[in-house]
PDB file of C-alpha atoms in Angstrom:
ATOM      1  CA  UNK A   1     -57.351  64.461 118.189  1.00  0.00           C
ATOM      2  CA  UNK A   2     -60.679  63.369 116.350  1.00  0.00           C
ATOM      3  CA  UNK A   3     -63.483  62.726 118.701  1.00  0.00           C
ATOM      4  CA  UNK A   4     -66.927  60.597 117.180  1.00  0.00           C
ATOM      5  CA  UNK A   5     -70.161  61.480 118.775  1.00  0.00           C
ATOM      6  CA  UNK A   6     -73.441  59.294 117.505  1.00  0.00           C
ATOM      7  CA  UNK A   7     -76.232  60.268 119.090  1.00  0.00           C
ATOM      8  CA  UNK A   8     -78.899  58.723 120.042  1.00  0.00           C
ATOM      9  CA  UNK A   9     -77.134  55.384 121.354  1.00  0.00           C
ATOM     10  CA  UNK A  10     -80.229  53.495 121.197  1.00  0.00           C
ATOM     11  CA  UNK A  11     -83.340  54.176 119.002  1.00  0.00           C
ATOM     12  CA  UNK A  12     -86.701  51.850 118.508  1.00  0.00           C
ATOM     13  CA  UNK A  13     -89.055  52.041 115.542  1.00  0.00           C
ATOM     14  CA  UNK A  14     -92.152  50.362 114.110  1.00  0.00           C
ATOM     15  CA  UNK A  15     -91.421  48.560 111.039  1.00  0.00           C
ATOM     16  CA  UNK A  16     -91.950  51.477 107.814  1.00  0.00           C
ATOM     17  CA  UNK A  17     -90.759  54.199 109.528  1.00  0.00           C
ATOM     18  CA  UNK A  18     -88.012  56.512 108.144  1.00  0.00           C
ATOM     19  CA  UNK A  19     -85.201  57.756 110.406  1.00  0.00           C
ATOM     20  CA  UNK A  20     -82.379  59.957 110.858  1.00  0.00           C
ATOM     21  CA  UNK A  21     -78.876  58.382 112.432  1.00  0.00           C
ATOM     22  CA  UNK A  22     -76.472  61.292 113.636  1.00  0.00           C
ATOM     23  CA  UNK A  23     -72.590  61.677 113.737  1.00  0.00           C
ATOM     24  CA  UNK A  24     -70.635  64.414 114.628  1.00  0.00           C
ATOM     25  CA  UNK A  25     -66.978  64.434 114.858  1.00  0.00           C
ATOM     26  CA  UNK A  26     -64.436  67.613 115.922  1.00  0.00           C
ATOM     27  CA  UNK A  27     -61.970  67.809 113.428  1.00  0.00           C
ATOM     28  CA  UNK A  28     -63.270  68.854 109.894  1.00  0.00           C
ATOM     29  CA  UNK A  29     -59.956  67.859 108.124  1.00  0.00           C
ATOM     30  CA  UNK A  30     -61.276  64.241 107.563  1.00  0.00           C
ATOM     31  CA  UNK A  31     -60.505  62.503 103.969  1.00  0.00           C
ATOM     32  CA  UNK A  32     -64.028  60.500 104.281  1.00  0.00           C
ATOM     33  CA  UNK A  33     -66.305  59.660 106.670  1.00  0.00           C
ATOM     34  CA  UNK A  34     -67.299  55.858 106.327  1.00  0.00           C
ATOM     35  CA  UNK A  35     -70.995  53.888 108.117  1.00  0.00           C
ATOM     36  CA  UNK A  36     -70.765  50.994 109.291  1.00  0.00           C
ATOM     37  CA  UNK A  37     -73.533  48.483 110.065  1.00  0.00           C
ATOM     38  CA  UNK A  38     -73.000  45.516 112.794  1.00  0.00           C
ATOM     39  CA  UNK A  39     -75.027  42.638 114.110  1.00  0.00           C
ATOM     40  CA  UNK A  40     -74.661  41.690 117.601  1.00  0.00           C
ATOM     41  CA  UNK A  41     -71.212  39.491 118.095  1.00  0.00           C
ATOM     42  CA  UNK A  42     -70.390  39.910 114.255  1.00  0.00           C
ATOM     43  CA  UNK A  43     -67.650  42.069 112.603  1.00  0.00           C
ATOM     44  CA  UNK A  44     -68.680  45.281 110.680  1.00  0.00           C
ATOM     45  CA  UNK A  45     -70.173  45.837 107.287  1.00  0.00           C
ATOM     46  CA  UNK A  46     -69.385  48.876 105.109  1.00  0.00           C
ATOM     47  CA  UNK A  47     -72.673  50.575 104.415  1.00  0.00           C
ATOM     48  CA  UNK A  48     -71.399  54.101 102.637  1.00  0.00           C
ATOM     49  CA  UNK A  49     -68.363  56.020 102.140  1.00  0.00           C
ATOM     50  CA  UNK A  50     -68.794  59.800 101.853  1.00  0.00           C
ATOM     51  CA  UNK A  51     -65.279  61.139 100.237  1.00  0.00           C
ATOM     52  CA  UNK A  52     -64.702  64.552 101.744  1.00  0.00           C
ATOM     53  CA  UNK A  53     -65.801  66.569  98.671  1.00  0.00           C
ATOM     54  CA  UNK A  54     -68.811  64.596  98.296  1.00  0.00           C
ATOM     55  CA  UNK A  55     -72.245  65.843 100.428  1.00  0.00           C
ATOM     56  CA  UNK A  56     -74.082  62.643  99.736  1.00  0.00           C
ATOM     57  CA  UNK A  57     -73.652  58.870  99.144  1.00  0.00           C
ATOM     58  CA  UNK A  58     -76.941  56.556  97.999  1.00  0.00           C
ATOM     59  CA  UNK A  59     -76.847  52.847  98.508  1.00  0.00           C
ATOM     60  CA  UNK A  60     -80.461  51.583  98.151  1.00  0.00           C
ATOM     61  CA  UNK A  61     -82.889  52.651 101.024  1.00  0.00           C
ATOM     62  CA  UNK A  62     -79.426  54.258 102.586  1.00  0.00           C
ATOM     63  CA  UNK A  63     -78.662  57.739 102.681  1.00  0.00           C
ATOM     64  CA  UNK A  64     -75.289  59.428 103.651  1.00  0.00           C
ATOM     65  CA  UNK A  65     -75.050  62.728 103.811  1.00  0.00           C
ATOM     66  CA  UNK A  66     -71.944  64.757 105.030  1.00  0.00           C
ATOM     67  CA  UNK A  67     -71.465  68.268 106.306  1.00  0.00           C
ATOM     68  CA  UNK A  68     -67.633  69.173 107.255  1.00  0.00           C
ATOM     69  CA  UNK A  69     -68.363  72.750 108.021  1.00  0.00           C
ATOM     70  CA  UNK A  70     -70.832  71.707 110.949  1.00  0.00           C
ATOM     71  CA  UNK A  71     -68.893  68.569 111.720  1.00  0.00           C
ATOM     72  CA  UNK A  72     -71.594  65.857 111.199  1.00  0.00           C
ATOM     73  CA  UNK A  73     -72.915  63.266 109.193  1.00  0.00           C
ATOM     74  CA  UNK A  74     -76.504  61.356 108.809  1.00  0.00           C
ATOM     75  CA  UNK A  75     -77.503  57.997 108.141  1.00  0.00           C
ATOM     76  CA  UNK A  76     -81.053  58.484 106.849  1.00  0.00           C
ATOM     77  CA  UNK A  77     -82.846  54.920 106.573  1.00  0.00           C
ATOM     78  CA  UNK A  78     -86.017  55.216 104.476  1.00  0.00           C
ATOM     79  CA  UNK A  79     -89.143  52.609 105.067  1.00  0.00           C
ATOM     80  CA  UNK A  80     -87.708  50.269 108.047  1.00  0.00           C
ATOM     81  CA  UNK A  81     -87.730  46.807 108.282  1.00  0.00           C
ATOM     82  CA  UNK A  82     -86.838  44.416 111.352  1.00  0.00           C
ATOM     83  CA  UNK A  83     -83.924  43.336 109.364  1.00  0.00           C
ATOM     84  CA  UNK A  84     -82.343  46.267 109.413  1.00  0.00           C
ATOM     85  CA  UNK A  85     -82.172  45.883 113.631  1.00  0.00           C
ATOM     86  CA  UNK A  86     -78.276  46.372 114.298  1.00  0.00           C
ATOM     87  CA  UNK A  87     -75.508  48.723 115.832  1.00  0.00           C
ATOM     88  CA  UNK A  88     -74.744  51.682 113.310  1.00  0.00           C
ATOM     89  CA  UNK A  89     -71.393  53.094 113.983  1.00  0.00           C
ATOM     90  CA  UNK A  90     -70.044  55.720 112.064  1.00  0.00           C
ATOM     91  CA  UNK A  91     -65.936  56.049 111.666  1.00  0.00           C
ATOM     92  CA  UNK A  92     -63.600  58.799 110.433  1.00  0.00           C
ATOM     93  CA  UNK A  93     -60.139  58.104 109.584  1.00  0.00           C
ATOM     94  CA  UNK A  94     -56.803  59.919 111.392  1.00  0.00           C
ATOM     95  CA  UNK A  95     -53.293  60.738 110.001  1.00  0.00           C
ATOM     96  CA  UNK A  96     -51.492  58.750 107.398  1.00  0.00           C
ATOM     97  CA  UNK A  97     -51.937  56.051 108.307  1.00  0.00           C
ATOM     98  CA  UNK A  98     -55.535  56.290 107.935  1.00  0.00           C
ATOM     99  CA  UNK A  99     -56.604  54.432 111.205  1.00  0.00           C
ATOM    100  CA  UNK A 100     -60.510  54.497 111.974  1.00  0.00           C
ATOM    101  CA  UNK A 101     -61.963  56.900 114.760  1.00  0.00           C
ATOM    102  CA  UNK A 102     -65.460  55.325 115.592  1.00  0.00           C
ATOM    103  CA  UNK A 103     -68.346  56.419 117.455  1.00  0.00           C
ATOM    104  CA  UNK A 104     -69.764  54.488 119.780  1.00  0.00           C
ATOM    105  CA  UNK A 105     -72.940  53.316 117.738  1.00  0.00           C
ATOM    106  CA  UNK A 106     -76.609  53.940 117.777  1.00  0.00           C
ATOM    107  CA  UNK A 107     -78.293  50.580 118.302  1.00  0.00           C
ATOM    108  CA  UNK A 108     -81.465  50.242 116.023  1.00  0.00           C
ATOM    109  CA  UNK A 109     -84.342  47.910 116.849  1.00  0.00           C
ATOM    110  CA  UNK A 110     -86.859  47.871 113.841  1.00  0.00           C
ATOM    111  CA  UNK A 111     -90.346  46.415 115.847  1.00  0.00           C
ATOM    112  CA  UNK A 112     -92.471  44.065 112.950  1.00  0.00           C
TER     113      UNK A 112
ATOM    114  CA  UNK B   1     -68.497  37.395 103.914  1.00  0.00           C
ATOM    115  CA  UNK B   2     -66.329  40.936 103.179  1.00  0.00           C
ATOM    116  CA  UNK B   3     -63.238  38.376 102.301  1.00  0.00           C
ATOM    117  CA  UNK B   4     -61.149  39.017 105.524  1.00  0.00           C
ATOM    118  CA  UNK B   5     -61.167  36.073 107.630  1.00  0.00           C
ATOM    119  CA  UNK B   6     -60.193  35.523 111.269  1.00  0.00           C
ATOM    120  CA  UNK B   7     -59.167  32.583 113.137  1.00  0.00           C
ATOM    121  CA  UNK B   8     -60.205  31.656 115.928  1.00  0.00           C
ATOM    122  CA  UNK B   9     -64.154  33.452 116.506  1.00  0.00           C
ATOM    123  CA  UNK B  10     -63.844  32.558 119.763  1.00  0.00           C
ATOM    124  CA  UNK B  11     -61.238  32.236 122.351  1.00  0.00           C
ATOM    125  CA  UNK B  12     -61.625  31.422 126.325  1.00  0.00           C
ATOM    126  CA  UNK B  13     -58.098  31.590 128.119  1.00  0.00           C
ATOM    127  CA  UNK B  14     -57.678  31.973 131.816  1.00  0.00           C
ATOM    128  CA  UNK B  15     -55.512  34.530 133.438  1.00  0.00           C
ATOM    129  CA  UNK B  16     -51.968  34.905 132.693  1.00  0.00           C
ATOM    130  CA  UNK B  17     -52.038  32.821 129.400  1.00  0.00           C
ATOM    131  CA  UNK B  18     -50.824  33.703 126.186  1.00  0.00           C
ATOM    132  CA  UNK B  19     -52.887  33.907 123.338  1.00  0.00           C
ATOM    133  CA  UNK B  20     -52.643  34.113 119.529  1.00  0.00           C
ATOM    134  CA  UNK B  21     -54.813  35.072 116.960  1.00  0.00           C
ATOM    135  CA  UNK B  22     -54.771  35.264 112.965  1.00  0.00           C
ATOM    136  CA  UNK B  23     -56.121  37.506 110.239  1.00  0.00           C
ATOM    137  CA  UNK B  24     -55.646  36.580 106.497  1.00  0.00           C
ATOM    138  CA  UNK B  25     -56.562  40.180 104.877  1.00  0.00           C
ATOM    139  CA  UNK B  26     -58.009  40.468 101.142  1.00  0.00           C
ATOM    140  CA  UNK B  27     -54.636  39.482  99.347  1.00  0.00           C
ATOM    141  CA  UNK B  28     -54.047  42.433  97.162  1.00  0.00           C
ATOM    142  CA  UNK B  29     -54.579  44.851  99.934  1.00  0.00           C
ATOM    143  CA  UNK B  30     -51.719  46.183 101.350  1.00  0.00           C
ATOM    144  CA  UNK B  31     -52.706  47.811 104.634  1.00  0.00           C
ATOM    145  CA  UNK B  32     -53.521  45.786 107.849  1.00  0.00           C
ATOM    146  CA  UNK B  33     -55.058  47.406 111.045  1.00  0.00           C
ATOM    147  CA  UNK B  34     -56.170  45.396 114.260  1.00  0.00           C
ATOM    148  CA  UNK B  35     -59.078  47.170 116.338  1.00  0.00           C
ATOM    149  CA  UNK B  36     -60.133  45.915 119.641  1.00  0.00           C
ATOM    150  CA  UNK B  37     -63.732  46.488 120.707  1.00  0.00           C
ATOM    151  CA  UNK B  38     -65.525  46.877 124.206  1.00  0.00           C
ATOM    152  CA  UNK B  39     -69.109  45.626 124.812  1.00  0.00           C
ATOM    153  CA  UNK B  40     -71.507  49.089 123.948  1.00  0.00           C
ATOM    154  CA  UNK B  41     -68.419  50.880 122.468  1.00  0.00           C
ATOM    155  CA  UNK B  42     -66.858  51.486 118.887  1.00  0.00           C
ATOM    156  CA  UNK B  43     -63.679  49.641 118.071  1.00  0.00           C
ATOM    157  CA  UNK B  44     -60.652  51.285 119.244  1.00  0.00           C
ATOM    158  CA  UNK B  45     -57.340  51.199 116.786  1.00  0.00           C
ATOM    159  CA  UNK B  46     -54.579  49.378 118.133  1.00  0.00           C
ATOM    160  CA  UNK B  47     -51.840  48.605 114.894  1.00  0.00           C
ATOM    161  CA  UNK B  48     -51.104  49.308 111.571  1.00  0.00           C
ATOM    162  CA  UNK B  49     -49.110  47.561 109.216  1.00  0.00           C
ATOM    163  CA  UNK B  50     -48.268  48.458 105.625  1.00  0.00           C
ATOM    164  CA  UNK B  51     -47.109  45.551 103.644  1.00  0.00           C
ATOM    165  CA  UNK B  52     -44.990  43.258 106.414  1.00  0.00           C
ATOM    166  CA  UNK B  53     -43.942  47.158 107.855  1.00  0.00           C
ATOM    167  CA  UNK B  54     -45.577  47.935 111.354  1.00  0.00           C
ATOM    168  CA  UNK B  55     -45.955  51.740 111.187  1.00  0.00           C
ATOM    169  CA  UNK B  56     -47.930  52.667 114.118  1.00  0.00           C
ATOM    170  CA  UNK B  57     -49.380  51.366 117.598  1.00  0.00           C
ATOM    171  CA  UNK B  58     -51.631  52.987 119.898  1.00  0.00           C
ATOM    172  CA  UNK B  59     -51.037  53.420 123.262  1.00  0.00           C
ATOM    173  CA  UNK B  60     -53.755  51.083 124.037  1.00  0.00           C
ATOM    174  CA  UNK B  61     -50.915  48.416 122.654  1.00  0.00           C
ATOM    175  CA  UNK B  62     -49.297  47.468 126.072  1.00  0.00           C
ATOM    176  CA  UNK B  63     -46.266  45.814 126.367  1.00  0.00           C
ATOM    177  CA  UNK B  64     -47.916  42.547 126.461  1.00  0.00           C
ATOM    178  CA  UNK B  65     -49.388  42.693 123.185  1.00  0.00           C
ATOM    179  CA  UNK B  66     -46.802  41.905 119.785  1.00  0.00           C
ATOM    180  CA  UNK B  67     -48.426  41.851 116.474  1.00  0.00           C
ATOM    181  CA  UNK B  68     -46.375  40.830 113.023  1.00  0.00           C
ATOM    182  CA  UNK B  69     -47.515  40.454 109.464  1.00  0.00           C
ATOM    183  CA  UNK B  70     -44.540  38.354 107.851  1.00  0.00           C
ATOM    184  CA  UNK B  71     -44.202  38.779 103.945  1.00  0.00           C
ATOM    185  CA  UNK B  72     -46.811  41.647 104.202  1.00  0.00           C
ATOM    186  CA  UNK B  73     -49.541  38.942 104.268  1.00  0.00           C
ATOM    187  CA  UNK B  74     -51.538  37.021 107.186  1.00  0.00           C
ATOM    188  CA  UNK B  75     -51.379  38.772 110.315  1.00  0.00           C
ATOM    189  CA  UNK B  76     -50.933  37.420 113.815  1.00  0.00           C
ATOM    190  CA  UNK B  77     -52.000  39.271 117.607  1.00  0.00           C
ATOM    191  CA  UNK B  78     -50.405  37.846 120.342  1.00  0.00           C
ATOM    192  CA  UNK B  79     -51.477  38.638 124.125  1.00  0.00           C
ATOM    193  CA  UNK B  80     -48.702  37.405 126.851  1.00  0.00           C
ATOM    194  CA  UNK B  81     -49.792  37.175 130.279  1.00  0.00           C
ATOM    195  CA  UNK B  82     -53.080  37.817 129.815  1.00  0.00           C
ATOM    196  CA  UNK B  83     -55.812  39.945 131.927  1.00  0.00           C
ATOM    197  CA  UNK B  84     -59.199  40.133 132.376  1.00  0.00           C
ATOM    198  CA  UNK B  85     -59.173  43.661 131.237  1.00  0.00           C
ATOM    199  CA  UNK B  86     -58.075  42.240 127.749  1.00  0.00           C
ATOM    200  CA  UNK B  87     -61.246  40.538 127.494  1.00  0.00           C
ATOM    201  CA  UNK B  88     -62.966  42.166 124.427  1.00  0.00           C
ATOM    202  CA  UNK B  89     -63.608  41.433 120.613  1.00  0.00           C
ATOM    203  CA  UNK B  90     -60.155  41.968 118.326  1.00  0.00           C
ATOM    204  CA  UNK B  91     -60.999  43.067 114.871  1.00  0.00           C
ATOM    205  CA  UNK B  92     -59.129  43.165 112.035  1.00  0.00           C
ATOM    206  CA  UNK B  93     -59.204  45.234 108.926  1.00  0.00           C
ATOM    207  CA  UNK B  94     -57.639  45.500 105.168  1.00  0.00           C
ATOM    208  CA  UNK B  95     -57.665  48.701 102.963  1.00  0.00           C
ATOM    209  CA  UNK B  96     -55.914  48.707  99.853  1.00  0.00           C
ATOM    210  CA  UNK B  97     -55.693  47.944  95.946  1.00  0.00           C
ATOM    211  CA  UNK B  98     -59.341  48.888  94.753  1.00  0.00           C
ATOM    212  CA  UNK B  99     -60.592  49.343  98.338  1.00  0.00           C
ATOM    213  CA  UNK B 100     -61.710  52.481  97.432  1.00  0.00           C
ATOM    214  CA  UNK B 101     -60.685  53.758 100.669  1.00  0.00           C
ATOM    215  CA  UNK B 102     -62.705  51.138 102.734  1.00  0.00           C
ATOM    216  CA  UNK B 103     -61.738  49.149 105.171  1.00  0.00           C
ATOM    217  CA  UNK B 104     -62.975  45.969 104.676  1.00  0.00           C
ATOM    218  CA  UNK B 105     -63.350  44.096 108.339  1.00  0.00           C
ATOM    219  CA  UNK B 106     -63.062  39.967 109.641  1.00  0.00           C
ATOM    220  CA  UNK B 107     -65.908  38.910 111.539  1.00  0.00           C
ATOM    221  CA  UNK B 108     -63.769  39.595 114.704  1.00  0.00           C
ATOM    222  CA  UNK B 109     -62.165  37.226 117.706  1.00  0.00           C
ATOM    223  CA  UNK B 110     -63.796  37.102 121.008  1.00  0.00           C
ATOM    224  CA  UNK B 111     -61.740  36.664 123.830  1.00  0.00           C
ATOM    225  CA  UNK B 112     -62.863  36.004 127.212  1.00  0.00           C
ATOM    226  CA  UNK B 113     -60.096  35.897 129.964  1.00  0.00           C
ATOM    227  CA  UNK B 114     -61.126  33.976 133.147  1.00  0.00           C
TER     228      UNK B 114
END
């Protein structure tokens, strides 16, 4: 069974700051590990897909990285801004059928 | 807008009411998965469907709960009887076509069960 671990839950930064969002997860057999971005009582955005022979994914000031040997993942955000204050939640998918495992989120509050 | 849309956003039912909701998924994809998330949690999986199939359903999926995708298109969630402990945002997902593997998600229904 897949387990998702994002640690830390919450995390506050002045505005221009770069950080580091983690994810771990138990089982290494994973096709792709895929962040997610959320606002508060919205659905989720797709940030970056990391296929499981890929180490890195690049989407603007968004950086993916995946390790399946250790069993984690980063989110590295470079130069913050108060608009990127939301829930981060990373997800793995199971089985054929490909269903999402999430983590619980790390809750990012970018202070102008 | 991602393209999946979800009707209704909001839903306030008392106890032991049935409920319905609807997800219209990106039309060329042909997977459909309903989620339901928890207030400081991730979403949890509760059903798959692939084309108007239903392949899978979590355990979370009690007997209450009966989901169907007729002609492998819109999908509908149905809660009988419902709880308080059902009170929670349902998400819904497509993956398919040119998806690339993602899983493209609706902006969610919020239930809240008196």
């Amino acid at each position: 069974k897949q387990e998702v671990t994002q640690i830390p839950a919450a995390l506050s930064v002045p505005e221009g700051e770069n950080l580091v969002l983690n994810c771990s997860f138990t089982d290494s057999a994973i096709y792709n590990l895929q962040w997610f971005r959320q606002d508060p009582g919205k659905g989720l955005t797709s940030l970056l897909l990391i296929q499981s022979s890929q180490r890195e994914q690049t989407s603007g000031r968004l950086n993916a990285s995946l390790d399946k040997s250790s069993g984690r993942s980063t989110l590295y955000i470079a130069a913050s801004q108060p608009g990127d204050s939301a829930t981060y939640l990373c997800a793995a998918p199971r089985g054929s059928a490909r269903q999402l495992t999430f983590g619980s989120g790390t809750q990012l509050t970018v202070l102008p | 807008d991602t393209g999946v849309s979800q009707d209704p956003r909001h839903k306030i039912t008392k106890r032991g009411q049935n409920v319905t909701f609807r997800c219209d998924p990106i039309s060329e994809h042909n997977r459909l998965y309903w989620y339901r998330q928890t207030l400081g949690q991730g979403p949890e999986f509760l059903t798959y469907f692939q084309n108007e199939a239903q392949l899978e359903k979590s355990r979370l999926l009690s007997d209450r709960f009966s989901a169907e995708r007729p002609k492998g298109s819109f999908s509908t969630l149905e809660i009988q009887r419902t709880e308080q402990g059902d009170s929670a945002m349902y998400l819904c997902a497509s993956f398919g076509g040119n998806s690339r593997d993602t899983q493209y998600f609706g902006p969610g229904t919020r239930l809240t069960v008196l």
